[in-house]
Coordinates of C-alpha atoms in Angstrom, one line a residue:
M1 CA 62.6 -9.3 12.4
S2 CA 59.8 -8.1 14.9
R3 CA 61.0 -4.9 16.8
R4 CA 59.7 -5.1 20.0
T5 CA 62.0 -3.1 22.4
T6 CA 61.8 -2.0 25.8
T7 CA 59.4 0.9 25.4
A8 CA 56.2 0.6 27.4
P9 CA 53.1 -1.0 26.3
T10 CA 51.2 2.4 25.4
S11 CA 50.7 1.5 21.7
G12 CA 49.7 -1.2 19.4
R13 CA 52.9 -0.2 17.5
R14 CA 55.2 -2.3 19.9
R15 CA 54.5 -5.4 17.5
A16 CA 56.4 -3.7 14.9
T17 CA 58.8 -1.8 17.0
F18 CA 60.2 -5.3 18.4
A19 CA 61.8 -6.3 15.3
A20 CA 63.7 -3.4 14.1
G21 CA 65.3 -2.5 17.3
L22 CA 66.2 -6.2 18.3
A23 CA 67.7 -6.5 14.6
T24 CA 70.4 -3.7 15.5
A25 CA 71.1 -5.3 19.0
A26 CA 71.6 -8.7 17.5
A27 CA 73.6 -7.6 14.9
A28 CA 75.8 -5.8 17.0
A29 CA 76.2 -8.6 19.4
L30 CA 76.9 -11.2 16.6
V31 CA 79.3 -9.3 14.7
L32 CA 81.5 -8.9 17.9
T33 CA 81.6 -12.4 18.9
G34 CA 82.1 -13.7 15.1
C35 CA 79.9 -16.7 16.0
S36 CA 78.0 -19.0 13.5
A37 CA 75.0 -21.2 14.1
G38 CA 75.1 -25.0 14.6
S39 CA 74.4 -27.6 12.2
N40 CA 71.8 -29.5 13.5
S41 CA 69.2 -30.8 11.3
G42 CA 65.7 -28.7 11.1
G43 CA 63.6 -31.9 10.8
S44 CA 61.6 -33.4 8.0
S45 CA 60.8 -31.4 4.9
A46 CA 58.0 -31.3 2.3
G47 CA 57.8 -34.1 -0.7
G48 CA 60.7 -33.4 -3.1
D49 CA 64.7 -33.5 -3.1
V50 CA 66.2 -30.8 -1.1
T51 CA 68.5 -29.3 -3.8
G52 CA 68.7 -26.0 -6.1
T53 CA 69.0 -22.6 -5.3
I54 CA 66.7 -20.5 -3.0
T55 CA 66.7 -17.1 -1.6
L56 CA 66.3 -15.9 2.2
Q57 CA 65.3 -12.6 2.9
T58 CA 66.0 -10.9 6.2
W59 CA 64.7 -7.5 7.8
A60 CA 67.7 -5.1 8.5
L61 CA 70.2 -7.6 9.7
T62 CA 73.2 -6.9 7.5
P63 CA 76.1 -5.9 7.3
K64 CA 75.9 -6.3 11.3
F65 CA 74.2 -9.6 11.4
T66 CA 75.9 -11.4 8.2
G67 CA 78.5 -13.5 10.2
Y68 CA 75.6 -15.4 11.9
L69 CA 73.1 -15.6 8.9
K70 CA 76.3 -16.9 6.8
G71 CA 77.3 -19.4 9.3
V72 CA 73.6 -20.8 9.3
I73 CA 73.4 -20.8 5.2
A74 CA 77.0 -22.4 5.2
A75 CA 75.8 -25.1 7.8
F76 CA 72.9 -26.0 5.7
E77 CA 74.5 -26.1 2.5
K78 CA 77.2 -28.7 3.8
K79 CA 74.5 -30.7 5.3
H80 CA 72.8 -30.7 2.1
P81 CA 75.1 -31.0 -1.0
G82 CA 73.9 -29.1 -4.0
T83 CA 72.0 -26.5 -2.2
T84 CA 72.9 -22.9 -2.4
V85 CA 71.2 -20.3 -0.1
K86 CA 71.1 -16.6 -1.3
L87 CA 70.8 -13.9 1.1
V88 CA 68.7 -10.8 0.6
D89 CA 68.5 -8.2 3.2
Q90 CA 65.8 -5.4 3.5
P91 CA 66.0 -2.0 5.1
G92 CA 64.1 -1.6 8.2
D93 CA 61.8 1.1 7.0
G94 CA 58.9 0.2 4.9
Y95 CA 59.5 -3.5 5.3
S96 CA 55.8 -4.5 4.9
D97 CA 55.2 -2.4 1.9
K98 CA 58.1 -3.8 0.4
V99 CA 57.1 -7.3 1.1
L100 CA 53.6 -6.9 0.0
S101 CA 55.1 -5.4 -3.5
Q102 CA 57.2 -8.6 -4.0
A103 CA 54.0 -10.6 -3.2
S104 CA 52.2 -8.6 -5.9
S105 CA 54.8 -8.9 -8.7
N106 CA 55.7 -12.6 -8.2
T107 CA 59.0 -11.7 -6.6
L108 CA 58.7 -13.0 -2.9
P109 CA 61.9 -14.7 -2.1
D110 CA 61.6 -18.4 -1.0
V111 CA 62.1 -18.1 2.8
V112 CA 61.2 -14.6 4.3
N113 CA 61.3 -13.2 7.7
L114 CA 58.0 -12.1 8.5
P115 CA 56.5 -11.2 11.9
P116 CA 52.8 -12.7 12.0
D117 CA 50.9 -9.2 11.2
I118 CA 52.7 -8.9 8.0
A119 CA 52.6 -12.6 7.0
L120 CA 48.7 -12.5 7.7
P121 CA 47.7 -10.8 4.2
L122 CA 49.9 -13.2 2.2
A123 CA 48.4 -16.2 3.9
K124 CA 45.1 -14.9 3.0
R125 CA 46.0 -14.7 -0.6
G126 CA 47.3 -17.9 -0.5
I127 CA 50.8 -16.7 -1.3
L128 CA 52.5 -18.6 1.9
E129 CA 53.1 -22.4 2.4
D130 CA 51.1 -23.8 4.9
V131 CA 54.2 -25.3 6.7
S132 CA 52.3 -27.5 9.2
K133 CA 52.2 -29.9 6.0
A134 CA 56.0 -30.1 5.7
D135 CA 56.6 -30.6 9.5
S136 CA 54.2 -32.7 11.2
S137 CA 56.2 -32.1 14.4
L138 CA 55.6 -28.3 14.4
R139 CA 53.4 -28.4 17.4
S140 CA 55.4 -30.5 19.5
T141 CA 58.7 -28.6 18.3
Y142 CA 57.7 -25.2 19.1
T143 CA 55.9 -23.3 22.0
A144 CA 52.2 -23.5 21.6
G145 CA 51.9 -19.7 21.5
S146 CA 54.5 -19.2 18.9
V147 CA 52.9 -21.5 16.5
D148 CA 49.3 -20.3 17.1
A149 CA 50.6 -16.8 16.1
Y150 CA 51.0 -18.0 12.5
D151 CA 47.5 -20.1 12.7
Y152 CA 45.2 -17.4 11.6
K153 CA 41.1 -17.2 12.0
E154 CA 40.9 -15.9 8.4
T155 CA 42.8 -19.1 6.9
K156 CA 40.5 -21.7 9.0
G157 CA 43.5 -24.1 9.6
G158 CA 47.1 -24.1 8.7
V159 CA 50.3 -22.6 9.9
Y160 CA 51.8 -20.0 7.7
G161 CA 55.4 -19.5 9.4
Y162 CA 58.0 -21.3 11.1
P163 CA 58.4 -19.7 14.6
W164 CA 61.9 -18.2 15.0
Y165 CA 62.3 -16.4 18.1
L166 CA 60.4 -14.6 21.0
N167 CA 60.4 -12.0 23.6
T168 CA 57.5 -10.8 26.3
D169 CA 57.4 -8.3 28.8
V170 CA 58.3 -8.2 32.5
D171 CA 57.8 -5.4 35.2
F172 CA 60.4 -3.1 36.5
W173 CA 59.7 -1.0 39.8
N174 CA 61.6 1.6 41.3
K175 CA 62.2 0.3 44.8
S176 CA 63.0 3.6 46.4
M177 CA 59.9 5.2 45.0
L178 CA 57.7 2.2 46.4
D179 CA 59.4 2.1 49.8
Q180 CA 59.1 5.9 50.5
C181 CA 55.5 6.2 49.4
G182 CA 53.5 3.8 51.4
L183 CA 54.3 0.6 49.6
D184 CA 56.3 -2.5 49.6
S185 CA 58.6 -3.2 46.8
S186 CA 58.8 -6.9 47.8
K187 CA 55.2 -7.0 47.0
P188 CA 54.7 -5.0 43.8
P189 CA 51.4 -5.2 41.6
A190 CA 50.5 -8.8 40.2
T191 CA 47.3 -7.6 38.4
T192 CA 45.9 -4.7 36.9
Q193 CA 43.4 -4.1 39.8
Q194 CA 46.3 -4.4 42.0
L195 CA 48.0 -1.5 40.1
F196 CA 45.2 1.0 40.4
A197 CA 44.9 0.4 44.2
Q198 CA 48.8 0.8 44.7
A199 CA 48.4 4.0 42.3
K200 CA 46.2 5.5 44.9
T201 CA 48.4 4.7 47.7
M202 CA 51.3 6.1 46.2
H203 CA 49.5 9.2 45.3
E204 CA 48.2 9.6 48.7
H205 CA 51.6 9.4 50.3
C206 CA 53.7 11.3 47.6
P207 CA 51.2 13.5 45.8
N208 CA 54.0 14.5 43.2
D209 CA 55.2 10.7 42.3
Y210 CA 53.6 8.3 40.2
L211 CA 53.0 4.9 39.6
M212 CA 51.0 4.5 36.7
S213 CA 51.6 6.6 33.2
R214 CA 50.0 4.9 30.4
K215 CA 46.6 4.5 28.6
P216 CA 44.6 1.3 27.9
T217 CA 45.2 -0.4 24.5
L218 CA 43.5 -3.4 22.7
S219 CA 45.8 -5.5 24.9
D220 CA 44.2 -4.6 28.0
F221 CA 40.8 -5.1 26.8
T222 CA 42.0 -8.5 26.3
L223 CA 43.5 -8.9 29.7
A224 CA 40.1 -7.5 31.0
G225 CA 38.2 -10.8 29.4
V226 CA 36.6 -8.8 26.2
K227 CA 36.2 -10.5 23.2
V228 CA 38.2 -8.1 20.9
L229 CA 37.8 -9.7 17.5
N230 CA 35.0 -12.0 16.3
S231 CA 35.7 -15.6 15.7
D232 CA 36.4 -15.5 12.2
G233 CA 38.6 -12.6 12.2
T234 CA 36.4 -10.1 10.1
K235 CA 35.0 -7.6 12.7
F236 CA 36.2 -5.9 15.7
T237 CA 33.8 -6.4 18.8
F238 CA 35.4 -4.6 21.6
A239 CA 32.7 -1.9 22.2
T240 CA 31.3 -3.4 25.3
K241 CA 30.3 -2.2 28.8
K242 CA 33.4 -3.9 30.1
A243 CA 35.8 -2.5 28.0
A244 CA 34.1 1.0 28.7
S245 CA 34.1 0.3 32.6
L246 CA 38.1 -0.2 31.9
I247 CA 38.4 3.2 30.4
D248 CA 36.6 4.6 32.9
Q249 CA 38.8 3.2 35.8
Y250 CA 41.6 4.6 33.7
A251 CA 40.0 8.0 33.2
T252 CA 39.4 8.3 37.0
A253 CA 43.1 7.4 37.7
Y254 CA 44.0 10.0 35.5
Q255 CA 41.7 12.8 36.7
N256 CA 42.4 11.9 40.5
G257 CA 46.3 12.6 39.5
Y258 CA 47.5 9.0 40.0
M259 CA 49.5 9.5 36.7
P260 CA 51.2 12.5 35.0
S261 CA 49.2 14.6 32.7
S262 CA 51.7 14.1 30.0
V263 CA 50.3 11.0 29.5
L264 CA 47.6 12.1 27.1
N265 CA 50.0 14.8 25.5
S266 CA 51.3 14.3 21.7
D267 CA 54.7 14.8 23.1
Y268 CA 54.3 11.9 25.8
L269 CA 57.7 10.2 26.4
G270 CA 56.1 7.0 27.1
N271 CA 56.7 5.1 30.7
S272 CA 59.8 3.4 30.0
T273 CA 61.4 7.0 29.2
L274 CA 59.8 8.4 32.3
F275 CA 60.8 5.4 34.3
T276 CA 64.5 5.7 33.4
Q277 CA 64.3 9.5 34.5
G278 CA 62.9 8.4 37.6
K279 CA 59.6 10.2 37.3
V280 CA 57.3 7.0 37.6
A281 CA 58.0 3.8 39.5
W282 CA 56.7 1.4 36.9
T283 CA 57.4 0.3 33.6
T284 CA 57.5 -2.8 31.3
G285 CA 60.2 -4.3 29.1
G286 CA 62.1 -6.9 27.8
A287 CA 64.2 -9.1 30.2
S288 CA 67.4 -7.1 29.2
S289 CA 65.9 -3.9 29.6
L290 CA 67.5 -3.3 33.3
S291 CA 70.9 -2.8 31.7
D292 CA 69.5 0.1 29.6
F293 CA 67.8 1.8 32.4
E294 CA 71.1 1.8 34.6
T295 CA 73.0 3.0 31.6
N296 CA 70.7 5.7 31.1
N297 CA 70.5 6.5 34.7
P298 CA 73.1 5.3 37.1
S299 CA 71.1 6.2 40.2
L300 CA 68.9 3.2 39.1
K301 CA 71.6 0.8 39.9
N302 CA 70.4 -1.8 42.8
D303 CA 67.1 0.1 43.1
V304 CA 65.1 -1.5 40.6
V305 CA 63.1 -4.9 41.3
V306 CA 61.4 -7.0 38.8
S307 CA 58.3 -9.0 38.5
P308 CA 56.1 -11.0 36.1
A309 CA 54.1 -8.9 33.7
L310 CA 50.5 -8.1 35.2
D311 CA 48.0 -10.5 34.5
T312 CA 48.8 -12.6 31.3
P313 CA 52.3 -12.2 29.8
P314 CA 52.2 -10.7 26.1
L315 CA 54.0 -12.6 23.1
Y316 CA 56.0 -11.1 20.6
V317 CA 56.8 -13.4 17.7
Q318 CA 59.0 -13.4 14.8
G319 CA 59.2 -16.2 12.0
L320 CA 60.2 -17.5 9.0
S321 CA 57.6 -18.1 6.2
V322 CA 57.9 -20.0 3.1
S323 CA 56.5 -18.7 -0.5
Q324 CA 54.2 -21.3 -1.8
K325 CA 55.4 -20.5 -5.4
S326 CA 59.3 -21.2 -4.4
K327 CA 60.7 -23.4 -7.3
H328 CA 62.6 -25.7 -4.5
L329 CA 59.8 -25.8 -2.0
A330 CA 61.3 -28.8 -0.2
T331 CA 64.7 -27.0 0.0
A332 CA 62.7 -23.7 1.4
N333 CA 61.0 -25.5 3.7
A334 CA 64.1 -27.4 4.9
F335 CA 65.8 -24.5 5.3
A336 CA 63.2 -22.6 7.4
Q337 CA 63.1 -25.5 9.6
F338 CA 66.7 -25.6 10.0
M339 CA 67.2 -22.0 10.7
T340 CA 64.6 -22.1 13.7
N341 CA 65.8 -25.6 15.0
A342 CA 66.6 -25.6 18.6
A343 CA 70.5 -25.3 18.1
N344 CA 70.3 -22.3 15.7
Q345 CA 67.8 -20.6 17.9
K346 CA 69.7 -21.0 21.2
A347 CA 73.2 -19.7 19.6
F348 CA 71.2 -16.7 18.5
A349 CA 69.2 -15.9 21.6
K350 CA 71.9 -16.3 24.2
L351 CA 73.8 -13.5 22.3
V352 CA 71.2 -11.0 21.8
N353 CA 69.1 -11.4 24.8
I354 CA 66.0 -12.9 23.3
F355 CA 64.1 -16.3 23.7
P356 CA 64.1 -19.3 21.3
S357 CA 60.6 -20.5 20.3
T358 CA 61.7 -24.2 20.5
K359 CA 59.7 -26.3 23.5
S360 CA 63.7 -27.9 24.1
S361 CA 65.5 -24.6 24.5
Q362 CA 63.3 -23.5 27.7
S363 CA 65.0 -25.8 29.8
D364 CA 68.4 -24.5 29.1
P365 CA 70.2 -23.3 32.2
F366 CA 71.0 -20.0 30.6
F367 CA 67.3 -19.4 30.4
S368 CA 65.9 -21.1 33.3
K369 CA 68.4 -20.6 36.0
D370 CA 68.7 -17.4 38.3
D371 CA 72.5 -16.3 38.4
G372 CA 71.3 -13.9 41.6
T373 CA 71.2 -10.9 39.8
E374 CA 68.2 -8.8 39.1
N375 CA 69.0 -9.2 35.1
G376 CA 69.3 -13.0 35.7
K377 CA 65.9 -12.7 37.4
A378 CA 64.2 -10.7 34.8
R379 CA 65.6 -13.6 32.0
V380 CA 64.1 -16.3 34.1
L381 CA 60.8 -14.5 34.7
A382 CA 60.6 -13.9 30.9
N383 CA 61.5 -17.7 30.2
T384 CA 59.0 -18.9 32.5
A385 CA 56.1 -16.3 31.1
L386 CA 56.7 -17.5 27.4
K387 CA 55.2 -20.8 28.6
T388 CA 51.9 -19.3 28.9
A389 CA 52.2 -15.7 27.1
K390 CA 49.8 -15.0 24.5
N391 CA 49.2 -12.6 21.7
L392 CA 47.3 -9.9 23.3
T393 CA 46.7 -7.7 20.4
P394 CA 45.2 -9.2 17.3
V395 CA 47.5 -9.0 14.3
E396 CA 44.5 -7.6 12.4
A397 CA 44.7 -4.3 14.0
N398 CA 47.3 -2.2 12.3
D399 CA 48.8 0.9 12.9
S400 CA 46.3 3.2 11.7
M401 CA 43.6 1.2 13.6
T402 CA 45.4 1.2 17.0
T403 CA 46.5 4.8 16.6
F404 CA 42.9 6.1 15.9
L405 CA 41.6 3.9 19.1
D406 CA 44.4 5.5 21.1
Q407 CA 43.2 9.0 20.1
Q408 CA 39.6 8.1 21.1
I409 CA 40.6 6.5 24.5
A410 CA 42.6 9.8 25.1
L411 CA 39.4 11.9 24.4
A412 CA 37.6 9.8 26.9
M413 CA 40.1 9.9 29.7
K414 CA 39.9 13.9 29.3
G415 CA 36.1 13.5 29.8
Q416 CA 35.4 15.0 26.1
T417 CA 33.4 12.1 25.2
T418 CA 32.1 8.9 27.1
S419 CA 33.9 5.9 27.0
M420 CA 31.3 4.0 25.1
K421 CA 31.1 6.6 22.6
A422 CA 35.0 6.5 22.1
L423 CA 35.0 2.7 21.7
Q424 CA 32.0 2.8 19.1
T425 CA 33.7 5.3 17.2
A426 CA 36.8 3.4 17.0
Q427 CA 35.3 0.2 16.5
T428 CA 33.6 1.5 13.6
K429 CA 36.4 3.1 11.9
M430 CA 38.5 0.0 12.7
N431 CA 36.2 -2.3 11.0
T432 CA 35.9 0.0 7.9
L433 CA 39.6 -0.1 7.6
L434 CA 39.4 -4.0 8.4
T435 CA 36.8 -4.5 5.7
N436 CA 38.8 -2.2 3.0
G437 CA 42.0 -4.6 3.7

């Protein structure tokens, strides 16, 4: 699973952390309820009989998540007599390396839980099945963004994973801090440029309080209209005047004291933690983050307002990919479709505060109706955002790349190099890493 939790968007590693933390949360919720999934059909499958034994590999979901998984498996086996689904679960740490090792040794399971970035190198090597061949209704069943996440530039067509579940960010604001520092908590920033303007106002009224507490990332370049990657996914192209101008704007805000000095330190806690501590007035997070904030700092109860993510909401995706070398390809495709159908996804999402990737689920009252609470509002905002959410950070950008970029941006914000030089240095390094695989 992908592990995007409620941390601030200060690092490209949010794509990886979404699954790990979510797996734990999902597991805990489901073991308490004893819930099993529904038994609706998953749709058509590739040619061949749906029979035989296949293996499903999940990511850090057992033992806590065993009940849900076995429920889905039992329902599928009942619907398709003569099928058997074996469950294998891998630890959270080192999952990507494990998957690549399995692929290299021809031991990749039939159906594998993969986020788009881990699926990419396997798709490029022809190891994963193009599931759009197995399911002609793929794009009418799942949201556009979730399908596009597995439709890679490098493969020039094809979709290499069934979208399983989604998440996105909403914005959380400390009501008291905004109202006491010259701002209106009923009108929080809606764009990055409004954020800069209101950060300046807050500093003028409350010099020791902060609205902003983050550096820009690749996703911010995308939001600013910078073409981060070329059309065939082979070269990063973000070292532009527009990206440099954005870094300069962040650098000016930092040097003028609009954000904590710790933002550029190695021991930076992240804006989610600083928000929880009441040290900054804004953070991003998943729809269920408010409960965590209030649990960790009860003084925030009834003092947090939520709003949509700035500019374009980010999209975080998890999916199920199918091994092209499966001995029972039709069965593997049918099971992946079944596990990601609307009924099974809704059952999962309602228990663990994530969102289905199936279009039909978005109108479900649980996700679309505001219950009058800030938690309910956050859930509805996130559900609405997912209709237009986009993957703002290319899957080609791995942790090594984004870490190096982050370091260069920090140097520019400290004034130790120019923004353009930082971008050029990072782009050169990242393209070398991209070329070397």
